[in-house]
C-alpha positions as a LaTeX table, in Angstrom:
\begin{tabular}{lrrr}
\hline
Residue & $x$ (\AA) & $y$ (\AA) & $z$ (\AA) \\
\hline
Unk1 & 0.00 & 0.00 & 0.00 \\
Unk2 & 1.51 & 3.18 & $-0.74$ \\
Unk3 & 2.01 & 5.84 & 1.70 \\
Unk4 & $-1.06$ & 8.66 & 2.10 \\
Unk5 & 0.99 & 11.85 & 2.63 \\
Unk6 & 3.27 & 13.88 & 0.83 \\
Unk7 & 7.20 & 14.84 & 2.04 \\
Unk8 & 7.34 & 17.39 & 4.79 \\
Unk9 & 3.95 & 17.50 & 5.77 \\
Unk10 & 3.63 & 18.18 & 9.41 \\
Unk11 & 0.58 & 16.51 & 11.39 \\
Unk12 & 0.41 & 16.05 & 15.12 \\
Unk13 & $-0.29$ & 12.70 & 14.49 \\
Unk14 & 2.86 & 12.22 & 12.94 \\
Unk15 & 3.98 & 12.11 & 16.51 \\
Unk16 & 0.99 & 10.16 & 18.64 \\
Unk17 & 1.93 & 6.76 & 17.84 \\
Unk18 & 4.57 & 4.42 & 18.03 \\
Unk19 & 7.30 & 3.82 & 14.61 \\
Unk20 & 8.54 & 0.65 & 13.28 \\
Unk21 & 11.99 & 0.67 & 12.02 \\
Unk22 & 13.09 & $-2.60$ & 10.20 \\
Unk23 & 16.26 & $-3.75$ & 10.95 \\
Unk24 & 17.07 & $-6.56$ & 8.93 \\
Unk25 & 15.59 & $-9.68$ & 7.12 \\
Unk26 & 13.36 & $-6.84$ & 5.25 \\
Unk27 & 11.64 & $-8.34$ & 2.50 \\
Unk28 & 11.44 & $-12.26$ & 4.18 \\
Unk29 & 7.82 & $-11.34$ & 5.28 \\
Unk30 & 6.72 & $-11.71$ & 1.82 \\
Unk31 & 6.10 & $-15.25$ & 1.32 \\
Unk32 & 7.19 & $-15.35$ & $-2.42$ \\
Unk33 & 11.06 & $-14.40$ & $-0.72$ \\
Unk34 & 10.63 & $-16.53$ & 2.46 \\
Unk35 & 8.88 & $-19.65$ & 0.76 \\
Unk36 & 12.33 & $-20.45$ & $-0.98$ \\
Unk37 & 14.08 & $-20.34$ & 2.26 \\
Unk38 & 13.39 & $-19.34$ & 5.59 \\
Unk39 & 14.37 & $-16.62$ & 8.19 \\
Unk40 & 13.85 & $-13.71$ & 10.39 \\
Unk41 & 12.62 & $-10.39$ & 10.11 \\
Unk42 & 14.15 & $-8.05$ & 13.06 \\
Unk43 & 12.14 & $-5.09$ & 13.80 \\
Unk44 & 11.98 & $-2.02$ & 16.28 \\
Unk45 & 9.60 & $-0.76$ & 18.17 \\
Unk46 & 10.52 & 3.28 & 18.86 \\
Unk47 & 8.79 & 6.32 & 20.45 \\
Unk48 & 8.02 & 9.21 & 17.72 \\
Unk49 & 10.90 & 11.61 & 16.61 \\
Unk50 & 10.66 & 14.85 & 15.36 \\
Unk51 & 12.90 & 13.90 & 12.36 \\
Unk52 & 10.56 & 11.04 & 11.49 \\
Unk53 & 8.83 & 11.49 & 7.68 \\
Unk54 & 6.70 & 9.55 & 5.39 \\
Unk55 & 7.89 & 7.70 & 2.35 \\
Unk56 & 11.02 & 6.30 & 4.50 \\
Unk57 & 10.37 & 2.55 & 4.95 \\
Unk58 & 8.99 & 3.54 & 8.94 \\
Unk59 & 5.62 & 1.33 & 8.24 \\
Unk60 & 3.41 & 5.02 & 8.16 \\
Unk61 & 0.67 & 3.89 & 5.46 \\
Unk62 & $-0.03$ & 0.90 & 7.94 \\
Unk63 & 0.52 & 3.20 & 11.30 \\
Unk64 & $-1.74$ & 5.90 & 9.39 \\
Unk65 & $-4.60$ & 3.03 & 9.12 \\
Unk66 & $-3.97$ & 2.16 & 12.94 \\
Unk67 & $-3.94$ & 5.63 & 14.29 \\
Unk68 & $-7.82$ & 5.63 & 11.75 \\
Unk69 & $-8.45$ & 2.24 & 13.88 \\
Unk70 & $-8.00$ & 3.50 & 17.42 \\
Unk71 & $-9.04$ & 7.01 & 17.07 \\
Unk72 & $-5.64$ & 8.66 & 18.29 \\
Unk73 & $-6.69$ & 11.61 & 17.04 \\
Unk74 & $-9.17$ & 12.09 & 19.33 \\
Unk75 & $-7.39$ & 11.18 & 22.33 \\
Unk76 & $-7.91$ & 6.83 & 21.55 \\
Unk77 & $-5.47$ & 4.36 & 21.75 \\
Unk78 & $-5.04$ & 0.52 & 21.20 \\
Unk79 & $-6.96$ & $-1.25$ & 23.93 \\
Unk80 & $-4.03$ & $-2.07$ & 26.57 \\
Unk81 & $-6.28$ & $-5.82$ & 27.81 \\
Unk82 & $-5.48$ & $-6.98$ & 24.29 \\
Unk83 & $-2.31$ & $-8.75$ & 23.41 \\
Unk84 & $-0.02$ & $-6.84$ & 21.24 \\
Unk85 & 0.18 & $-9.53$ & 18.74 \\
Unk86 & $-3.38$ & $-9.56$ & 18.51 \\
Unk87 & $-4.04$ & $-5.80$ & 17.53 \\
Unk88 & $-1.12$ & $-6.67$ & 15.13 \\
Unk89 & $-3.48$ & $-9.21$ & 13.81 \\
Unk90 & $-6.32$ & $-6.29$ & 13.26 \\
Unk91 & $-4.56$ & $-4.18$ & 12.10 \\
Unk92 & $-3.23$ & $-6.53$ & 9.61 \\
Unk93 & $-6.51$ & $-7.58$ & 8.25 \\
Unk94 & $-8.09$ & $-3.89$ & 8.04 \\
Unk95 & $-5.06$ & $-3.18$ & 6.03 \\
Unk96 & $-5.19$ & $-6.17$ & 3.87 \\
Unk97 & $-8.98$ & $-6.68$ & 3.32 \\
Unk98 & $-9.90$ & $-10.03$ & 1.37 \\
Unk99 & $-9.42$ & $-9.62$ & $-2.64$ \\
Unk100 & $-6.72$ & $-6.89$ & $-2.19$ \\
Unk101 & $-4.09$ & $-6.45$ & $-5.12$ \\
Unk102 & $-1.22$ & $-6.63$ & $-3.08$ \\
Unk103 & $-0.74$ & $-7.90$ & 0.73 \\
Unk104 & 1.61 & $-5.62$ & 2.73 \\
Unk105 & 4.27 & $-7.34$ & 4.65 \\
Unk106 & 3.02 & $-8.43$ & 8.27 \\
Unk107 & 6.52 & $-7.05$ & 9.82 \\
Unk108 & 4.94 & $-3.73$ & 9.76 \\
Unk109 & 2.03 & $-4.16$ & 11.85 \\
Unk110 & 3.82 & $-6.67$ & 13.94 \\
Unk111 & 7.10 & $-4.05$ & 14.19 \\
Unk112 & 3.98 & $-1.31$ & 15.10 \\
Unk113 & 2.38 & $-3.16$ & 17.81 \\
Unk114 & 5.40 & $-5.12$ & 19.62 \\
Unk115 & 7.36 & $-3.07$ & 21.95 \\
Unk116 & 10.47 & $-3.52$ & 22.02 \\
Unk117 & 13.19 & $-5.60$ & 19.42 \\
Unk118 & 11.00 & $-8.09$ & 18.51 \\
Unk119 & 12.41 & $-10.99$ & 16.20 \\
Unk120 & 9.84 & $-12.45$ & 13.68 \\
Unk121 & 10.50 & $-16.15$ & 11.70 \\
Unk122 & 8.71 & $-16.72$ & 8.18 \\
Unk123 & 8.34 & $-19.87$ & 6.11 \\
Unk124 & 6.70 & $-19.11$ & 3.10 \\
Unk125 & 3.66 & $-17.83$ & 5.14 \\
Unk126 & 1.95 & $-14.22$ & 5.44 \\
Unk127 & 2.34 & $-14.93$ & 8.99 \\
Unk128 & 5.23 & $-15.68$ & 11.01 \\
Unk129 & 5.49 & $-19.07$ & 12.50 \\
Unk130 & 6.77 & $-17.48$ & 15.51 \\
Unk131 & 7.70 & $-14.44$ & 17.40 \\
Unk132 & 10.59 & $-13.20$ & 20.39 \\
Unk133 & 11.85 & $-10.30$ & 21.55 \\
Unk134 & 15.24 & $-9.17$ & 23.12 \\
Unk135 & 14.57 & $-10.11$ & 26.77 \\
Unk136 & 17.78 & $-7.95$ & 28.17 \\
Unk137 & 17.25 & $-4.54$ & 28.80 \\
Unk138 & 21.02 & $-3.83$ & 28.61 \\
Unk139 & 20.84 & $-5.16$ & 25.31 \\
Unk140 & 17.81 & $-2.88$ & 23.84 \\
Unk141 & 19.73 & 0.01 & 25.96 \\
Unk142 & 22.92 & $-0.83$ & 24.03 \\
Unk143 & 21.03 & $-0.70$ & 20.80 \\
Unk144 & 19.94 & 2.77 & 21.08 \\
Unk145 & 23.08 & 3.70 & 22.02 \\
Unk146 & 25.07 & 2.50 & 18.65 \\
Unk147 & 22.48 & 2.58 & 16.19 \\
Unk148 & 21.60 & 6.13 & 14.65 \\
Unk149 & 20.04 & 7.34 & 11.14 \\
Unk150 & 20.84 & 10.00 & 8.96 \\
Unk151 & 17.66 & 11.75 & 7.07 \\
Unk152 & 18.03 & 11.00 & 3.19 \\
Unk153 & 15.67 & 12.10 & 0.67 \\
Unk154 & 12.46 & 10.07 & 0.67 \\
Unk155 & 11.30 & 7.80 & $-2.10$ \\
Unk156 & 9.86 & 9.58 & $-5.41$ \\
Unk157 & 6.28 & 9.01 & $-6.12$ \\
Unk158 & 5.63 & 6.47 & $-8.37$ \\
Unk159 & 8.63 & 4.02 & $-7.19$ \\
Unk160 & 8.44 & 0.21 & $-7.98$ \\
Unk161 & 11.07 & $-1.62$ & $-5.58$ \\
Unk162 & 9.66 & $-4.94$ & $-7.48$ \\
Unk163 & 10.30 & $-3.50$ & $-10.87$ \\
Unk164 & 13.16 & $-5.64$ & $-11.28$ \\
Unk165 & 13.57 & $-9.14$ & $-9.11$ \\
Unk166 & 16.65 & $-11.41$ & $-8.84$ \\
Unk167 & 14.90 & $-13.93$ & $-6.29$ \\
Unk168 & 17.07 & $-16.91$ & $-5.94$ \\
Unk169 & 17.78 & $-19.79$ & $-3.29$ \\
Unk170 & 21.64 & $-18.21$ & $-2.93$ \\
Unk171 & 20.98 & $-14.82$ & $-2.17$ \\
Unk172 & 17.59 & $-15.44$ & 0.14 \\
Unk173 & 19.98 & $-17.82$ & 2.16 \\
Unk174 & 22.35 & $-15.12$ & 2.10 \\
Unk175 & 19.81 & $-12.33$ & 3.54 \\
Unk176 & 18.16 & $-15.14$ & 6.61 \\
Unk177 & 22.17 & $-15.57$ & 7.24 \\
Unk178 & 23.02 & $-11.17$ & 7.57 \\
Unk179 & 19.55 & $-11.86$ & 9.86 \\
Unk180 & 20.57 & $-14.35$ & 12.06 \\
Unk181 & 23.66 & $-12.42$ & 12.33 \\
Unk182 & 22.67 & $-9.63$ & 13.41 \\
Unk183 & 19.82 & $-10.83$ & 16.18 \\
Unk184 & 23.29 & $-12.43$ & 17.73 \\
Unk185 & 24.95 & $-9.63$ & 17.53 \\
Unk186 & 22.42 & $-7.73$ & 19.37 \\
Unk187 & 22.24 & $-10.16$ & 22.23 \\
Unk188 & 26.02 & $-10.29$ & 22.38 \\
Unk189 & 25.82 & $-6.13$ & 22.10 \\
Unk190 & 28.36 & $-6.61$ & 19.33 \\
Unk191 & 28.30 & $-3.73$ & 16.99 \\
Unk192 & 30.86 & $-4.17$ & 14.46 \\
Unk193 & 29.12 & $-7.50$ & 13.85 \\
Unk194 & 25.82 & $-5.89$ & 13.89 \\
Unk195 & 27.26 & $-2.97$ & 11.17 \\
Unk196 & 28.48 & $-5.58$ & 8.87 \\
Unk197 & 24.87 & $-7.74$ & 9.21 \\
Unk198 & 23.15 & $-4.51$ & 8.35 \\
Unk199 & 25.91 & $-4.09$ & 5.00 \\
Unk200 & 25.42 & $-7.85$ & 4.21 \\
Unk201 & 21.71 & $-7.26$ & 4.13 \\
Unk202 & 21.87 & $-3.94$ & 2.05 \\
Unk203 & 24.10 & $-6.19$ & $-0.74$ \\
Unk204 & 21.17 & $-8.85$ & $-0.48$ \\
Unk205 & 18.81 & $-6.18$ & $-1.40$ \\
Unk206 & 20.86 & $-5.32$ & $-4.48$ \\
Unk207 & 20.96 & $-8.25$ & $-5.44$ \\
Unk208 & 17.61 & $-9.53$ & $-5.11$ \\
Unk209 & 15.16 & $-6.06$ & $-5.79$ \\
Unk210 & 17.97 & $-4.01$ & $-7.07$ \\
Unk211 & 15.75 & $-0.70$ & $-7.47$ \\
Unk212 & 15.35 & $-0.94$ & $-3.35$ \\
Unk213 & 18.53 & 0.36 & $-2.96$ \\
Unk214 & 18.86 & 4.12 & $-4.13$ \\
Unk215 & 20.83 & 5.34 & $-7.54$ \\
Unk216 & 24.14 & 6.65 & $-6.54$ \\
Unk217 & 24.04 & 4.90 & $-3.18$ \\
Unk218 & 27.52 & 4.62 & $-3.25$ \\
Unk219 & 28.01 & 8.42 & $-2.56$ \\
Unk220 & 25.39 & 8.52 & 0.08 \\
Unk221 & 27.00 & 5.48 & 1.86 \\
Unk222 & 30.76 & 6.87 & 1.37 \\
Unk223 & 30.68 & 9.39 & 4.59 \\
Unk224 & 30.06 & 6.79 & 6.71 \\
Unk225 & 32.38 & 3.98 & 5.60 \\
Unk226 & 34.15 & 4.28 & 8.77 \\
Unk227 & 31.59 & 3.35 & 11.09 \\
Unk228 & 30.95 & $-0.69$ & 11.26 \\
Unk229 & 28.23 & $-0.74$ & 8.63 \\
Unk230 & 24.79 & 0.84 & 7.61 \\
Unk231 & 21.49 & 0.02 & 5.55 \\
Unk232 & 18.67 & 1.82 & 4.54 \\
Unk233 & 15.59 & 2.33 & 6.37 \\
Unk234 & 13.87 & 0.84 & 3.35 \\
Unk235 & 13.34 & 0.15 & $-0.15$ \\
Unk236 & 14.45 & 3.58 & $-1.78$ \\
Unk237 & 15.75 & 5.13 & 1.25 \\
Unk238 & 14.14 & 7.95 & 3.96 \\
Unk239 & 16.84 & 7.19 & 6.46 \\
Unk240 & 20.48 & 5.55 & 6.86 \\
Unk241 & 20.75 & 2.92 & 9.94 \\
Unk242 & 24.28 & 3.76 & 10.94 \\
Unk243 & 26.02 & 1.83 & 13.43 \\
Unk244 & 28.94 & 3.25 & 15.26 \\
Unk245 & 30.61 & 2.71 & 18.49 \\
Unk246 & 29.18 & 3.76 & 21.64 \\
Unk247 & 29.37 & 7.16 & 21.94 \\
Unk248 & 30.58 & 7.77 & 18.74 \\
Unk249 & 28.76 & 11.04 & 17.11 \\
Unk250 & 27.68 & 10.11 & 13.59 \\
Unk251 & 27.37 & 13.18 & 11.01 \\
Unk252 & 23.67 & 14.46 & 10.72 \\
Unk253 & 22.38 & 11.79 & 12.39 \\
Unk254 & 20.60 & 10.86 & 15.33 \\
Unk255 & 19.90 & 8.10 & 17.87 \\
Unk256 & 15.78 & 7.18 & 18.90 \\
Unk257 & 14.44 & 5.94 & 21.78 \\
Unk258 & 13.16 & 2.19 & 21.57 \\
Unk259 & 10.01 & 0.89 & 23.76 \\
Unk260 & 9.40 & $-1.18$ & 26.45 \\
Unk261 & 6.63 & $-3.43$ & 27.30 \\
Unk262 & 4.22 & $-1.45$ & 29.59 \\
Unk263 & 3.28 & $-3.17$ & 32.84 \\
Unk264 & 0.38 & $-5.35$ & 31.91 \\
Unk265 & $-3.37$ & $-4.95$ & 32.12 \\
Unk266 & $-4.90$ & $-6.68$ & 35.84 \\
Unk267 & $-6.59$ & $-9.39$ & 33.97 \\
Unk268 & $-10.53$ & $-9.46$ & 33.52 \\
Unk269 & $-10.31$ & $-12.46$ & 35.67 \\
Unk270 & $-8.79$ & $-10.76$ & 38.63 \\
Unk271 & $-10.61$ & $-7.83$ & 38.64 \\
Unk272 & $-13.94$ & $-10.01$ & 38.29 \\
Unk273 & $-12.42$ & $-11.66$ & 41.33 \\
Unk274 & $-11.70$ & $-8.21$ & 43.33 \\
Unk275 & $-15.34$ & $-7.38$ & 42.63 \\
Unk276 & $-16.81$ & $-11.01$ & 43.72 \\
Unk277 & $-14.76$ & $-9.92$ & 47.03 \\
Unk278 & $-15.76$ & $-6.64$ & 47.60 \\
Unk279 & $-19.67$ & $-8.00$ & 46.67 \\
Unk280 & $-19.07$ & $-10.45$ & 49.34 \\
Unk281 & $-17.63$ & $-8.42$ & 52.00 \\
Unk282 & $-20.34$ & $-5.85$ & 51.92 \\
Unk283 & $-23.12$ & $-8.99$ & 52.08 \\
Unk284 & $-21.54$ & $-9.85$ & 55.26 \\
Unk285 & $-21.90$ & $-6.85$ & 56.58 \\
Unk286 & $-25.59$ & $-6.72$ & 55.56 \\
Unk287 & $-26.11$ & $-9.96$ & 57.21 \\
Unk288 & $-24.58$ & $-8.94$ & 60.47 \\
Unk289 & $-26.51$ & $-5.53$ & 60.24 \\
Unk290 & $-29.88$ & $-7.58$ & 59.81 \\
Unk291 & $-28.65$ & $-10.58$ & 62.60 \\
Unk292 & $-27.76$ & $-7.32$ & 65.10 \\
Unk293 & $-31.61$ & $-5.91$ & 64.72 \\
Unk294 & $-32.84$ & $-9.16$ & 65.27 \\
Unk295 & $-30.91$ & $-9.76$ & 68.17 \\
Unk296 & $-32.06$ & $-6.54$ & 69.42 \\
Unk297 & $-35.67$ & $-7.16$ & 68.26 \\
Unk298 & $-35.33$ & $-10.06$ & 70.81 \\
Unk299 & $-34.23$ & $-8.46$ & 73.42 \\
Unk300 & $-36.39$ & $-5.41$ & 73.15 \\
Unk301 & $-39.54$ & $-8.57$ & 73.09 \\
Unk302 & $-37.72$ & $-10.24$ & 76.69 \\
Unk303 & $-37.73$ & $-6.54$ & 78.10 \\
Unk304 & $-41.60$ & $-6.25$ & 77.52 \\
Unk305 & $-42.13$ & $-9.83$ & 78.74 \\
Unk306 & $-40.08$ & $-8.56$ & 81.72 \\
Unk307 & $-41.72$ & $-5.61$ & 82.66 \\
Unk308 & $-45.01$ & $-7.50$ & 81.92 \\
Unk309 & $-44.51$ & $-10.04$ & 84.47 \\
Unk310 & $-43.10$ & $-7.28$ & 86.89 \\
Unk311 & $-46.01$ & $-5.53$ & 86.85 \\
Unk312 & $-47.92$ & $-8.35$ & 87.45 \\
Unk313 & $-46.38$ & $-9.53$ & 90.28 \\
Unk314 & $-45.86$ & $-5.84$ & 91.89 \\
Unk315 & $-50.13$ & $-6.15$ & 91.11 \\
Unk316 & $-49.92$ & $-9.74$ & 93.49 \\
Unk317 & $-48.14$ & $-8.71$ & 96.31 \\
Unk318 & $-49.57$ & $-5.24$ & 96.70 \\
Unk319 & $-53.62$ & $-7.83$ & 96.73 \\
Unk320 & $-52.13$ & $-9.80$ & 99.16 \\
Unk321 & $-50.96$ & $-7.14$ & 101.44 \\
Unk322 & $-53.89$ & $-5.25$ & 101.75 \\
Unk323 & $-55.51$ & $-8.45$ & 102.78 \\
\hline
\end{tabular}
């Protein structure tokens, strides 16, 4: 689907919802590229940026549908007692509605839902056959730290990054490998063997959908060839995924701020539960309320019975007195 909004326009709702930058494997979530050989898609999960534009390879024709889906226009957002992987799902399906000409990739509303690196295995299937994420939060801190992107032009209108396809069993192999790769690089918070996963997969898009990577890439990439390795944020360009050494300043770029699983819902169950209790607890109190009355309903009934006989016998003893 192609993106709804032109270069530099400015919306607040450019900056409401969450990005999805694609790290590597880009291109195995189709399942005419991951049905001759298998592997991962990595993908990030980051907070909005000021620098962040459409036509880039950020997922924002599927995040514009979600941010339509969930109303965060008007204040909405995706319901937090649903699983992430879940409102993927939706947001999947509204995007790729039976009979459509083409299906979008599921990485991007997987990569827009999942917080955090997530790490997403296809088989030939629109779907993943499984999903993880990066479980160390050193890790996903040490990814923010070395990875930055440098602004490039955005894609022209009327680009076709399948114009021209080179899909074959060697080179396929070749981009699950630069995948794998990098995924063990980021665990092992490795970055010159993350920067030359993300070059490996950048040649693997040459090869395979040569108009994905940008005319005259060469000069665009030349600045940075001292860094460990870069790759575009997509097919056509929008942004260059630099990584460099911690603490290393990269020209005209910038470093973004990945997400972290929010602290879950209290399940339905529980709070049914919490309700049963408090339902119960104010019962019991009812019930002792209504066993304290009659308790003093009896005794208020002996007191009468009391006084009754009292009077009756004070009525005896003053008869036989006065005889």
């Amino acid at each position: 689907m192609a993106d709804i909004r032109s270069e530099g326009q400015e919306d607040e709702d450019l900056h409401a919802f969450p990005w999805r930058i694609c790290l590597a494997g880009g291109w195995l979530d189709q399942p005419w590229v991951s049905a001759v050989h298998p592997g991962p898609v990595l993908v990030v999960n980051v907070r909005p940026h000021i620098a962040f534009k459409t036509r880039s390879g950020l997922a924002t024709s599927t995040r514009a549908l979600g941010m339509e889906l969930w109303g965060t226009r008007r204040g909405g957002s995706p319901p937090r007692d649903v699983a992430p992987e879940r409102l993927a799902r939706l947001l999947f399906c509204v995007e790729n509605p039976v009979g459509c000409a083409y299906v979008s990739g599921s990485q991007d509303a997987l990569g827009l839902m999942l917080p955090g690196v997530s790490r997403l295995d296809y088989a030939g299937e629109f779907w993943p056959e499984r999903t993880c994420s990066v479980g160390s939060e050193e890790s996903v801190t040490w990814l923010q730290r070395v990875l930055h992107l440098v602004p490039l032009p955005s894609r022209p209108q009327g680009y076709d990054p399948l114009a021209s396809k080179h899909v074959t069993l060697e080179v396929v192999q070749r981009l699950a490998d630069a995948s794998e790769r990098a995924w063990a690089a980021i665990i092992a918070r490795d970055a010159p063997a993350l920067g030359a996963a993300l070059s490996n997969t950048m040649r693997c898009w040459r090869d395979m959908l040569p108009e994905t990577v940008p005319a005259g890439s060469a000069e665009l990439i030349e600045p940075y060839d001292h860094h460990h390795g870069c790759l575009f944020s997509g097919a056509g360009g929008g942004f260059l995924l630099v990584v460099a050494n911690e603490g290393e300043s990269v020209k005209d770029g910038f470093q973004i701020e990945i997400t972290r699983s929010p602290s879950p819902p209290r399940p339905r169950a529980r709070v049914d539960e919490l309700a049963m209790a408090a339902q119960s607890k104010k019962q019991t109190i009812i019930n002792h309320h209504a066993a304290l009355s009659d308790n003093l309903g009896r005794l208020l009934a002996l007191l009468c019975v009391a006084m009754q006989v009292v009077v009756l016998l004070g009525s005896a003893l003053g008869w036989r007195t006065q005889e």
